[in-house]
Amino acid sequence: MSFIGAPYPIVKNPKGFLASQSGLEQIKSDLLCLLLTSPGERIMLPTFGTPLRELAFEQNDALVIEKAREMIVSAIETWEPRITVSEININNGPGNLTLNSSDLRQDVDHILSIQIKFFDPEEIQEVEELVFELPLDNQGT
């Protein structure tokens, strides 16, 4: 199945028009948009999103990892029927991810590293991976 849409973040193509993308790359952009949108942000879809921002200022421990996993699974099951998630890995700190050069070393205790492996059920041989860091303090927001 082919999906066409705007990438996230939205960019212009060389001709100055909105760029478009398709397939798993578009689903990956839509998934990132779902995870970075808080419920209530979209007026016409008030339940769309993932309440990950509720975890801000929480203790970065096993409980917050489990809460984040439950939030992500629930949002994907509700809003992203195009994919099947094969694996969700959430770790304290940046893990194997590279922090921005401007990030301070003490900030690593306030980061959740999230890795989601997924595929289009019609293209199961092509597994895509979405990796991002979620700050648990106000410095990253």
GROMACS .gro file of C-alpha atoms in nm:
model
  141
    1MET     CA    1   0.000   0.000   0.000
    2SER     CA    2   0.135   0.343  -0.088
    3PHE     CA    3   0.094   0.643   0.141
    4ILE     CA    4   0.176   0.994   0.024
    5GLY     CA    5   0.200   1.297   0.248
    6ALA     CA    6   0.415   1.577   0.382
    7PRO     CA    7   0.728   1.488   0.577
    8TYR     CA    8   0.763   1.588   0.939
    9PRO     CA    9   0.905   1.842   0.990
   10ILE     CA   10   0.754   2.005   0.682
   11VAL     CA   11   1.012   2.120   0.426
   12LYS     CA   12   1.006   2.275   0.079
   13ASN     CA   13   1.122   2.096  -0.234
   14PRO     CA   14   1.379   2.263  -0.465
   15LYS     CA   15   1.098   2.436  -0.657
   16GLY     CA   16   0.966   2.599  -0.340
   17PHE     CA   17   0.657   2.383  -0.299
   18LEU     CA   18   0.582   2.156  -0.005
   19ALA     CA   19   0.786   1.840  -0.031
   20SER     CA   20   0.611   1.505  -0.028
   21GLN     CA   21   0.716   1.153   0.054
   22SER     CA   22   0.557   0.811   0.044
   23GLY     CA   23   0.568   0.461   0.185
   24LEU     CA   24   0.732   0.377   0.515
   25GLU     CA   25   0.910   0.713   0.529
   26GLN     CA   26   0.570   0.885   0.534
   27ILE     CA   27   0.441   0.647   0.799
   28LYS     CA   28   0.756   0.721   1.002
   29SER     CA   29   0.683   1.096   0.980
   30ASP     CA   30   0.321   1.039   1.079
   31LEU     CA   31   0.431   0.824   1.372
   32LEU     CA   32   0.672   1.093   1.492
   33CYS     CA   33   0.394   1.351   1.465
   34LEU     CA   34   0.165   1.123   1.670
   35LEU     CA   35   0.428   1.080   1.942
   36LEU     CA   36   0.515   1.451   1.962
   37THR     CA   37   0.152   1.571   1.972
   38SER     CA   38  -0.015   1.594   2.312
   39PRO     CA   39  -0.384   1.504   2.338
   40GLY     CA   40  -0.585   1.826   2.317
   41GLU     CA   41  -0.344   2.005   2.079
   42ARG     CA   42  -0.558   1.932   1.775
   43ILE     CA   43  -0.894   2.098   1.821
   44MET     CA   44  -1.081   1.879   1.572
   45LEU     CA   45  -0.912   1.561   1.702
   46PRO     CA   46  -0.882   1.624   2.077
   47THR     CA   47  -0.780   1.268   2.164
   48PHE     CA   48  -0.510   1.246   1.894
   49GLY     CA   49  -0.157   1.223   2.028
   50THR     CA   50   0.051   1.067   2.299
   51PRO     CA   51   0.062   1.218   2.650
   52LEU     CA   52   0.440   1.180   2.681
   53ARG     CA   53   0.476   1.538   2.808
   54GLU     CA   54   0.297   1.427   3.126
   55LEU     CA   55   0.621   1.247   3.211
   56ALA     CA   56   0.814   1.576   3.241
   57PHE     CA   57   0.979   1.610   3.580
   58GLU     CA   58   0.911   1.243   3.665
   59GLN     CA   59   1.186   1.031   3.816
   60ASN     CA   60   1.371   0.860   3.530
   61ASP     CA   61   1.325   0.502   3.649
   62ALA     CA   62   1.162   0.172   3.548
   63LEU     CA   63   0.815   0.307   3.631
   64VAL     CA   64   0.844   0.602   3.392
   65ILE     CA   65   0.976   0.367   3.121
   66GLU     CA   66   0.671   0.144   3.164
   67LYS     CA   67   0.436   0.446   3.158
   68ALA     CA   68   0.598   0.572   2.837
   69ARG     CA   69   0.571   0.227   2.678
   70GLU     CA   70   0.199   0.203   2.766
   71MET     CA   71   0.134   0.552   2.628
   72ILE     CA   72   0.314   0.473   2.302
   73VAL     CA   73   0.145   0.135   2.253
   74SER     CA   74  -0.200   0.281   2.322
   75ALA     CA   75  -0.151   0.573   2.082
   76ILE     CA   76  -0.020   0.351   1.802
   77GLU     CA   77  -0.302   0.100   1.845
   78THR     CA   78  -0.559   0.381   1.834
   79TRP     CA   79  -0.419   0.609   1.564
   80GLU     CA   80  -0.180   0.416   1.340
   81PRO     CA   81  -0.351   0.105   1.197
   82ARG     CA   82  -0.115   0.102   0.895
   83ILE     CA   83   0.174  -0.051   1.088
   84THR     CA   84   0.263  -0.343   1.308
   85VAL     CA   85   0.510  -0.269   1.586
   86SER     CA   86   0.768  -0.543   1.626
   87GLU     CA   87   0.968  -0.391   1.910
   88ILE     CA   88   0.975  -0.091   2.145
   89ASN     CA   89   1.294  -0.025   2.339
   90ILE     CA   90   1.303   0.250   2.599
   91ASN     CA   91   1.616   0.323   2.801
   92ASN     CA   92   1.722   0.575   3.064
   93GLY     CA   93   1.974   0.821   2.927
   94PRO     CA   94   2.083   0.863   2.568
   95GLY     CA   95   2.188   0.500   2.513
   96ASN     CA   96   2.357   0.471   2.175
   97LEU     CA   97   2.214   0.799   2.056
   98THR     CA   98   2.433   1.103   2.017
   99LEU     CA   99   2.336   1.407   2.220
  100ASN     CA  100   2.360   1.748   2.061
  101SER     CA  101   2.699   1.907   2.117
  102SER     CA  102   2.527   2.180   2.320
  103ASP     CA  103   2.379   1.928   2.565
  104LEU     CA  104   2.548   1.912   2.901
  105ARG     CA  105   2.670   1.577   3.031
  106GLN     CA  106   2.452   1.606   3.343
  107ASP     CA  107   2.144   1.620   3.118
  108VAL     CA  108   2.170   1.251   3.031
  109ASP     CA  109   1.986   1.155   3.350
  110HIS     CA  110   1.681   1.343   3.224
  111ILE     CA  111   1.643   1.168   2.888
  112LEU     CA  112   1.446   0.867   2.771
  113SER     CA  113   1.579   0.704   2.455
  114ILE     CA  114   1.294   0.554   2.257
  115GLN     CA  115   1.338   0.312   1.967
  116ILE     CA  116   1.036   0.176   1.780
  117LYS     CA  117   1.075  -0.092   1.513
  118PHE     CA  118   0.774  -0.132   1.287
  119PHE     CA  119   0.666  -0.253   0.947
  120ASP     CA  120   0.381  -0.228   0.701
  121PRO     CA  121   0.196  -0.563   0.725
  122GLU     CA  122   0.187  -0.574   0.344
  123GLU     CA  123   0.567  -0.528   0.325
  124ILE     CA  124   0.688  -0.735   0.621
  125GLN     CA  125   1.041  -0.777   0.485
  126GLU     CA  126   1.103  -0.402   0.522
  127VAL     CA  127   1.139  -0.307   0.889
  128GLU     CA  128   1.167   0.064   0.969
  129GLU     CA  129   1.305   0.216   1.286
  130LEU     CA  130   1.211   0.540   1.460
  131VAL     CA  131   1.456   0.661   1.724
  132PHE     CA  132   1.419   0.975   1.931
  133GLU     CA  133   1.504   1.120   2.270
  134LEU     CA  134   1.241   1.246   2.511
  135PRO     CA  135   1.364   1.505   2.763
  136LEU     CA  136   1.211   1.468   3.108
  137ASP     CA  137   1.290   1.824   3.216
  138ASN     CA  138   1.206   2.169   3.085
  139GLN     CA  139   1.546   2.222   2.920
  140GLY     CA  140   1.455   2.020   2.610
  141THR     CA  141   1.108   2.165   2.557
   0.00000   0.00000   0.00000
